[in-house]
Amino acid sequence: MYRTALRNVLAHKARLLMTTLAVLLGTAFVAGTMVFTDTLASAWRAQSAQSYTDIAVTVSDHGAVGKGYDHGGKASDRPKLTEDTRKAIAALPGAAEARGVVSGFAGIADRKGALIGDGFSTTGTNYVPGADGTDPRFPLADGRGPRTSGEIALDTRTAEKGGFKLGDTVRVAVNGPVMELKLTGTLHTNDPRVESGGSLAAFDTATAQQLYLSPGQYDGIDVKAKPGTDDAALLAAVQKSFPQSDTFDVNTGRALAAEQERRIDENTKQMSTMLLVFAGISLFVGIFIIANTFTMLIAQRTKELALLRAVGASRKQITLSVLAEALLVGLAASIGGLIGGIGIAAGLQALLNGPWEANLPDGPLVIAPGTVIASLAVGVLVTVLAAWLPSLRASRVAPVAAMSSSEQPATQKSLLVRNTIGLLFAVGGALGLVGGAASESVNLVGLGSGALMIGVFVLTPLLSRPVIALFAPVLRKLFGTPGKLARENAVRNPRRTAATASALTIGVTLITTLSVVGASVSKAADRAFASDIKADYAVAMDNYSMLAPEVAGQIAKTAGVTATSVVRDVPVEAVADGDTSWLTSVDAATFDRLVDVKVTAGAADALQQGKLLASKDYAERNHLTVGSTLDITYPDGTRGSLAVGALVERNSEIGGLIAPDKLVGPHAMAGSGLKKVLVKGADGATPALKQALRDATGGNPLIGIKGEKDIKAENNRAINGVLNVMYGLLGMSVIVAILGVVNTMAMSVFERRREIGMLRAIGLDRRGVGRMVRLESLMIALFGGVVGVLLGIVTAWAAVRTIAGSLKSITLVVPPVQIGFFLVAAAVIGLLAAVWPALRAARLDILGAIKSE
């Protein structure tokens, strides 16, 4: 029987080609994901380890108050890392050196004023020269390190991007006006943020402290050990320097490297999991193709299998024979997929570090034994499992019945069982979607959508006849006899049609769901800004750090500005429930001119009376009413009481509690910044006002000045960026589905070659035969596309309802252009998939086809 299985595989190489390709592509996706993420993790670990090579112990101040990146802070009397602290640590036995570290954001503008690098990785730090005048953290490529407040050094990549040479003036910004500094040197660095596309600006220590902290203060101290000193002993000695302080974290460099490695592994695992989910979708689609292929092969070999049964083969042997064929196909495809996956990983690495400029760390490809085993196991198991049901069905056909017919129809009992199971899954899934939408449960929506999809797949043979029948009048009218024959062929074997269409349905469902959810979120975000904001512009840091407080005054003095309001988030204690909470402070006199404030209870001018605004939902959670008094501890440690003057509707600019900034601002920690500044212009949002605001903020490349159009465009870019990535990942499943249509049509032509020969003999020309095959493929693809679009819209509706609580203005938006494009794409897929089968059918020799069995 096993020799027979091998013979059958070799005899049906062409008919198994698409199945092999489907498994190969899915396995390549799995292998490529695992190789790429293992390679990336290995390179990141190697790069990260270099950052701690010379560090025995490090002390970090996690409560440091930073200008430009901190929201607030605690009381000003907390311990700080100072020069005296550094000297004390440097004097400890076993300490060879203690280096004070200051860091924050620093945007470098190119010669056109645009930001160089990613705004989230624009790093600023202090340059600490040793006895030889160099900082071992940053080896010099050229020139020297900065020595005064008017000097700066840049990493070599940033200097090259900006076209800067030694002696040039570099425009640098933190969270205020741009500084013009002289470039004194270029540096090498292994900082992962810089290597991944960011930038590094090095200042002298005094300047860095002035920019990011306070004079004489550090946010970290790196300690180098003397030769022969144990890191653990040095760690214990350093820890004794900070008795009873929970402000500082003291760790060994090895511990930090291990923690960084753990985070890298965790992040790459998350990336790998996400990619493997999409690989799983491709393999799931492949299951339909494999099952369909083996079902058709077995149907074509019914008499052969019956003969084997008649000469003594048992049912078990028949089943094992078919499974052995699947095993051979799966093993061959998996080996090819593993090789292809390694190529995909290498190509992706080259693309990301080449044309796409992702600046990922370089490293050799990592092909772990687990990757090889997993890739082969997944491909083989998927193929064997998909072929199991067809093999079981083949073994149950009686020899006499099999010899009398080429294909056995499904019994009424089997159809009843199948339809009942499908109906139960579909109803259960629909109830899960409704329940998840009502309770805003993402997990319930996910389970419901999965159950509904399975139910529809099981019911697809039942649905195929009435749905495809809708095309009959159009086909008969436009294409005559070929159209009529195509419709009859499409519904002749509903299970086969359903399996082929379902493979495409999966991709279309997921793509439609993403598109509808994306369009709904985008529309809700646009609607929220238009209805919630009266301001013409919002001025804020593009990297979401804090804006310097003095920027508000500069904006208020700008010509053409009629109203401004700061927006400052401040952490306070003992708010209602006694926990730490965020209090948003604004300019009381102008806030209602810049934001739509809908008062539901209390005084409209509560802010101007020095009272709080509380959102209705916050008030309900914390049992507040108009007149309630809150005892508050401010960041500087002082206490105060504020009364609730009004309850308001929450929107995109109004959170839990709003207070007048004249009361809150004086108690914010020195150096704490602003979240944003809202601006109203005399003539609305005009290019002239935008340029005036940019000039007022010193042309800082890190400061964004955004109006309604800018924010809408930014939202759309972010949403479209995510959707494009998802479309790309789902593209593999669509390709696999296309292979399924090609496979089904090609095998269908082979199966019906005698019938096609008869049609040719009674007058249907080659063009008519080709048109018949193409139309059949078109109907199958459109059937899958229509079902997928409907399922996608239903799933998207439930998903949108789950986020209605956090985005109250969201409603279901079905983008007609995109939905129409998906249906047209399904039709094009059907037509393209039929090109080779149609050509093959049209070229069949009439006499040879009629004589075939």
PDB file of C-alpha atoms in Angstrom, residues 100-268:
ATOM      1  CA  GLY A 100      27.273  61.060  36.171  1.00  0.00           C
ATOM      2  CA  VAL A 101      24.706  60.688  33.387  1.00  0.00           C
ATOM      3  CA  VAL A 102      22.120  63.187  32.156  1.00  0.00           C
ATOM      4  CA  SER A 103      19.729  62.360  29.333  1.00  0.00           C
ATOM      5  CA  GLY A 104      16.586  63.545  27.584  1.00  0.00           C
ATOM      6  CA  PHE A 105      15.217  64.482  24.162  1.00  0.00           C
ATOM      7  CA  ALA A 106      17.128  66.681  21.719  1.00  0.00           C
ATOM      8  CA  GLY A 107      15.850  67.413  18.233  1.00  0.00           C
ATOM      9  CA  ILE A 108      18.388  68.172  15.494  1.00  0.00           C
ATOM     10  CA  ALA A 109      17.142  70.263  12.580  1.00  0.00           C
ATOM     11  CA  ASP A 110      18.562  69.809   9.119  1.00  0.00           C
ATOM     12  CA  ARG A 111      19.391  72.782   6.927  1.00  0.00           C
ATOM     13  CA  LYS A 112      15.718  73.088   5.921  1.00  0.00           C
ATOM     14  CA  GLY A 113      14.504  73.063   9.530  1.00  0.00           C
ATOM     15  CA  ALA A 114      13.110  69.523   9.425  1.00  0.00           C
ATOM     16  CA  LEU A 115      13.770  67.047  12.217  1.00  0.00           C
ATOM     17  CA  ILE A 116      16.520  64.479  11.640  1.00  0.00           C
ATOM     18  CA  GLY A 117      15.544  60.997  12.784  1.00  0.00           C
ATOM     19  CA  ASP A 118      12.586  59.692  14.722  1.00  0.00           C
ATOM     20  CA  GLY A 119      11.203  62.180  17.253  1.00  0.00           C
ATOM     21  CA  PHE A 120      10.906  59.435  19.889  1.00  0.00           C
ATOM     22  CA  SER A 121      14.602  58.540  19.594  1.00  0.00           C
ATOM     23  CA  THR A 122      16.124  62.001  19.450  1.00  0.00           C
ATOM     24  CA  THR A 123      18.510  61.549  22.358  1.00  0.00           C
ATOM     25  CA  GLY A 124      20.394  64.199  24.260  1.00  0.00           C
ATOM     26  CA  THR A 125      23.057  63.429  26.854  1.00  0.00           C
ATOM     27  CA  ASN A 126      26.155  64.781  28.559  1.00  0.00           C
ATOM     28  CA  TYR A 127      29.702  64.296  27.335  1.00  0.00           C
ATOM     29  CA  VAL A 128      32.017  63.360  30.211  1.00  0.00           C
ATOM     30  CA  PRO A 129      35.675  63.631  29.197  1.00  0.00           C
ATOM     31  CA  GLY A 130      38.257  61.632  31.112  1.00  0.00           C
ATOM     32  CA  ALA A 131      41.881  62.484  31.732  1.00  0.00           C
ATOM     33  CA  ASP A 132      42.635  62.164  28.019  1.00  0.00           C
ATOM     34  CA  GLY A 133      39.771  64.497  27.104  1.00  0.00           C
ATOM     35  CA  THR A 134      37.538  61.790  25.604  1.00  0.00           C
ATOM     36  CA  ASP A 135      34.413  60.031  26.858  1.00  0.00           C
ATOM     37  CA  PRO A 136      34.802  56.235  26.555  1.00  0.00           C
ATOM     38  CA  ARG A 137      31.029  55.914  26.095  1.00  0.00           C
ATOM     39  CA  PHE A 138      31.251  57.803  22.809  1.00  0.00           C
ATOM     40  CA  PRO A 139      34.485  57.218  20.859  1.00  0.00           C
ATOM     41  CA  LEU A 140      35.329  60.233  18.742  1.00  0.00           C
ATOM     42  CA  ALA A 141      35.160  59.883  14.988  1.00  0.00           C
ATOM     43  CA  ASP A 142      36.442  63.409  14.411  1.00  0.00           C
ATOM     44  CA  GLY A 143      37.088  66.602  16.388  1.00  0.00           C
ATOM     45  CA  ARG A 144      36.554  66.828  20.145  1.00  0.00           C
ATOM     46  CA  GLY A 145      33.770  66.791  22.687  1.00  0.00           C
ATOM     47  CA  PRO A 146      31.745  69.884  23.714  1.00  0.00           C
ATOM     48  CA  ARG A 147      33.205  72.039  26.513  1.00  0.00           C
ATOM     49  CA  THR A 148      30.874  75.024  26.757  1.00  0.00           C
ATOM     50  CA  SER A 149      27.169  75.815  26.450  1.00  0.00           C
ATOM     51  CA  GLY A 150      27.656  76.942  22.863  1.00  0.00           C
ATOM     52  CA  GLU A 151      29.062  73.636  21.626  1.00  0.00           C
ATOM     53  CA  ILE A 152      27.686  70.248  20.655  1.00  0.00           C
ATOM     54  CA  ALA A 153      28.812  66.880  19.318  1.00  0.00           C
ATOM     55  CA  LEU A 154      26.661  64.607  17.108  1.00  0.00           C
ATOM     56  CA  ASP A 155      26.711  60.945  16.208  1.00  0.00           C
ATOM     57  CA  THR A 156      28.243  60.298  12.808  1.00  0.00           C
ATOM     58  CA  ARG A 157      25.002  59.166  11.166  1.00  0.00           C
ATOM     59  CA  THR A 158      23.091  62.305  12.191  1.00  0.00           C
ATOM     60  CA  ALA A 159      25.970  64.549  11.071  1.00  0.00           C
ATOM     61  CA  GLU A 160      25.987  62.782   7.713  1.00  0.00           C
ATOM     62  CA  LYS A 161      22.206  63.087   7.289  1.00  0.00           C
ATOM     63  CA  GLY A 162      22.311  66.790   8.089  1.00  0.00           C
ATOM     64  CA  GLY A 163      25.374  67.408   5.945  1.00  0.00           C
ATOM     65  CA  PHE A 164      27.204  68.928   8.934  1.00  0.00           C
ATOM     66  CA  LYS A 165      30.966  69.391   9.167  1.00  0.00           C
ATOM     67  CA  LEU A 166      33.110  70.445  12.096  1.00  0.00           C
ATOM     68  CA  GLY A 167      32.641  74.136  12.833  1.00  0.00           C
ATOM     69  CA  ASP A 168      29.133  74.276  11.317  1.00  0.00           C
ATOM     70  CA  THR A 169      26.225  75.776  13.244  1.00  0.00           C
ATOM     71  CA  VAL A 170      23.691  73.141  14.300  1.00  0.00           C
ATOM     72  CA  ARG A 171      20.131  74.062  15.228  1.00  0.00           C
ATOM     73  CA  VAL A 172      19.103  72.051  18.304  1.00  0.00           C
ATOM     74  CA  ALA A 173      15.905  72.097  20.360  1.00  0.00           C
ATOM     75  CA  VAL A 174      14.689  70.441  23.534  1.00  0.00           C
ATOM     76  CA  ASN A 175      11.218  71.722  24.434  1.00  0.00           C
ATOM     77  CA  GLY A 176      11.577  75.418  23.782  1.00  0.00           C
ATOM     78  CA  PRO A 177      13.166  77.744  21.221  1.00  0.00           C
ATOM     79  CA  VAL A 178      15.909  76.432  18.959  1.00  0.00           C
ATOM     80  CA  MET A 179      19.510  76.837  20.083  1.00  0.00           C
ATOM     81  CA  GLU A 180      22.270  77.429  17.560  1.00  0.00           C
ATOM     82  CA  LEU A 181      25.403  75.555  18.631  1.00  0.00           C
ATOM     83  CA  LYS A 182      28.815  74.952  17.110  1.00  0.00           C
ATOM     84  CA  LEU A 183      29.632  71.393  16.050  1.00  0.00           C
ATOM     85  CA  THR A 184      32.946  70.412  17.660  1.00  0.00           C
ATOM     86  CA  GLY A 185      32.983  66.668  17.073  1.00  0.00           C
ATOM     87  CA  THR A 186      31.320  63.560  15.725  1.00  0.00           C
ATOM     88  CA  LEU A 187      30.851  60.406  17.804  1.00  0.00           C
ATOM     89  CA  HIS A 188      30.370  56.680  17.499  1.00  0.00           C
ATOM     90  CA  THR A 189      27.655  55.109  19.643  1.00  0.00           C
ATOM     91  CA  ASN A 190      26.016  51.731  20.164  1.00  0.00           C
ATOM     92  CA  ASP A 191      22.881  53.233  21.714  1.00  0.00           C
ATOM     93  CA  PRO A 192      19.984  51.122  20.332  1.00  0.00           C
ATOM     94  CA  ARG A 193      17.788  54.222  19.986  1.00  0.00           C
ATOM     95  CA  VAL A 194      20.345  55.852  17.706  1.00  0.00           C
ATOM     96  CA  GLU A 195      21.094  52.660  15.803  1.00  0.00           C
ATOM     97  CA  SER A 196      17.379  52.252  15.073  1.00  0.00           C
ATOM     98  CA  GLY A 197      17.137  55.619  13.333  1.00  0.00           C
ATOM     99  CA  GLY A 198      17.338  58.186  16.116  1.00  0.00           C
ATOM    100  CA  SER A 199      19.951  60.838  16.761  1.00  0.00           C
ATOM    101  CA  LEU A 200      22.429  61.665  19.536  1.00  0.00           C
ATOM    102  CA  ALA A 201      23.334  65.168  20.686  1.00  0.00           C
ATOM    103  CA  ALA A 202      26.054  65.446  23.331  1.00  0.00           C
ATOM    104  CA  PHE A 203      26.374  68.583  25.487  1.00  0.00           C
ATOM    105  CA  ASP A 204      28.835  69.433  28.213  1.00  0.00           C
ATOM    106  CA  THR A 205      27.549  68.261  31.586  1.00  0.00           C
ATOM    107  CA  ALA A 206      26.569  71.693  32.928  1.00  0.00           C
ATOM    108  CA  THR A 207      24.519  72.470  29.816  1.00  0.00           C
ATOM    109  CA  ALA A 208      22.805  69.069  29.851  1.00  0.00           C
ATOM    110  CA  GLN A 209      21.867  69.548  33.508  1.00  0.00           C
ATOM    111  CA  GLN A 210      20.452  72.986  32.781  1.00  0.00           C
ATOM    112  CA  LEU A 211      18.434  71.642  29.851  1.00  0.00           C
ATOM    113  CA  TYR A 212      17.077  68.447  31.394  1.00  0.00           C
ATOM    114  CA  LEU A 213      17.285  68.639  35.196  1.00  0.00           C
ATOM    115  CA  SER A 214      18.689  71.229  37.563  1.00  0.00           C
ATOM    116  CA  PRO A 215      22.281  72.472  37.965  1.00  0.00           C
ATOM    117  CA  GLY A 216      24.424  69.849  39.628  1.00  0.00           C
ATOM    118  CA  GLN A 217      21.819  67.065  39.296  1.00  0.00           C
ATOM    119  CA  TYR A 218      22.131  63.708  37.519  1.00  0.00           C
ATOM    120  CA  ASP A 219      19.514  61.137  36.601  1.00  0.00           C
ATOM    121  CA  GLY A 220      22.006  58.288  36.723  1.00  0.00           C
ATOM    122  CA  ILE A 221      25.512  57.307  37.819  1.00  0.00           C
ATOM    123  CA  ASP A 222      27.484  54.533  36.105  1.00  0.00           C
ATOM    124  CA  VAL A 223      30.186  52.918  38.218  1.00  0.00           C
ATOM    125  CA  LYS A 224      33.220  51.137  36.803  1.00  0.00           C
ATOM    126  CA  ALA A 225      34.923  48.557  39.051  1.00  0.00           C
ATOM    127  CA  LYS A 226      38.605  48.218  39.764  1.00  0.00           C
ATOM    128  CA  PRO A 227      40.269  45.073  38.406  1.00  0.00           C
ATOM    129  CA  GLY A 228      39.481  42.093  40.588  1.00  0.00           C
ATOM    130  CA  THR A 229      36.499  43.713  42.313  1.00  0.00           C
ATOM    131  CA  ASP A 230      33.353  41.597  42.523  1.00  0.00           C
ATOM    132  CA  ASP A 231      30.278  43.321  41.100  1.00  0.00           C
ATOM    133  CA  ALA A 232      28.065  42.042  43.904  1.00  0.00           C
ATOM    134  CA  ALA A 233      30.411  43.441  46.580  1.00  0.00           C
ATOM    135  CA  LEU A 234      30.527  46.803  44.827  1.00  0.00           C
ATOM    136  CA  LEU A 235      26.729  46.748  44.502  1.00  0.00           C
ATOM    137  CA  ALA A 236      26.363  46.226  48.258  1.00  0.00           C
ATOM    138  CA  ALA A 237      28.737  49.092  48.963  1.00  0.00           C
ATOM    139  CA  VAL A 238      26.833  51.447  46.646  1.00  0.00           C
ATOM    140  CA  GLN A 239      23.490  50.444  48.140  1.00  0.00           C
ATOM    141  CA  LYS A 240      24.733  51.470  51.578  1.00  0.00           C
ATOM    142  CA  SER A 241      25.155  54.990  50.216  1.00  0.00           C
ATOM    143  CA  PHE A 242      21.346  55.324  49.887  1.00  0.00           C
ATOM    144  CA  PRO A 243      19.803  54.288  53.205  1.00  0.00           C
ATOM    145  CA  GLN A 244      15.993  54.197  53.314  1.00  0.00           C
ATOM    146  CA  SER A 245      15.558  55.680  49.843  1.00  0.00           C
ATOM    147  CA  ASP A 246      13.029  54.326  47.371  1.00  0.00           C
ATOM    148  CA  THR A 247      13.886  57.021  44.838  1.00  0.00           C
ATOM    149  CA  PHE A 248      16.946  55.279  43.421  1.00  0.00           C
ATOM    150  CA  ASP A 249      17.354  51.987  41.588  1.00  0.00           C
ATOM    151  CA  VAL A 250      20.747  50.344  42.157  1.00  0.00           C
ATOM    152  CA  ASN A 251      21.672  47.380  39.962  1.00  0.00           C
ATOM    153  CA  THR A 252      24.679  45.661  38.497  1.00  0.00           C
ATOM    154  CA  GLY A 253      25.406  46.128  34.817  1.00  0.00           C
ATOM    155  CA  ARG A 254      24.942  42.389  34.358  1.00  0.00           C
ATOM    156  CA  ALA A 255      21.476  42.556  35.922  1.00  0.00           C
ATOM    157  CA  LEU A 256      20.488  45.435  33.647  1.00  0.00           C
ATOM    158  CA  ALA A 257      21.842  43.584  30.627  1.00  0.00           C
ATOM    159  CA  ALA A 258      19.830  40.509  31.635  1.00  0.00           C
ATOM    160  CA  GLU A 259      16.701  42.617  32.144  1.00  0.00           C
ATOM    161  CA  GLN A 260      17.243  44.295  28.777  1.00  0.00           C
ATOM    162  CA  GLU A 261      17.662  40.870  27.198  1.00  0.00           C
ATOM    163  CA  ARG A 262      14.415  39.727  28.828  1.00  0.00           C
ATOM    164  CA  ARG A 263      12.586  42.745  27.404  1.00  0.00           C
ATOM    165  CA  ILE A 264      14.062  42.143  23.979  1.00  0.00           C
ATOM    166  CA  ASP A 265      12.956  38.510  24.085  1.00  0.00           C
ATOM    167  CA  GLU A 266       9.494  39.584  25.236  1.00  0.00           C
ATOM    168  CA  ASN A 267       9.142  42.183  22.487  1.00  0.00           C
ATOM    169  CA  THR A 268      10.387  39.881  19.754  1.00  0.00           C
TER     170      THR A 268
END
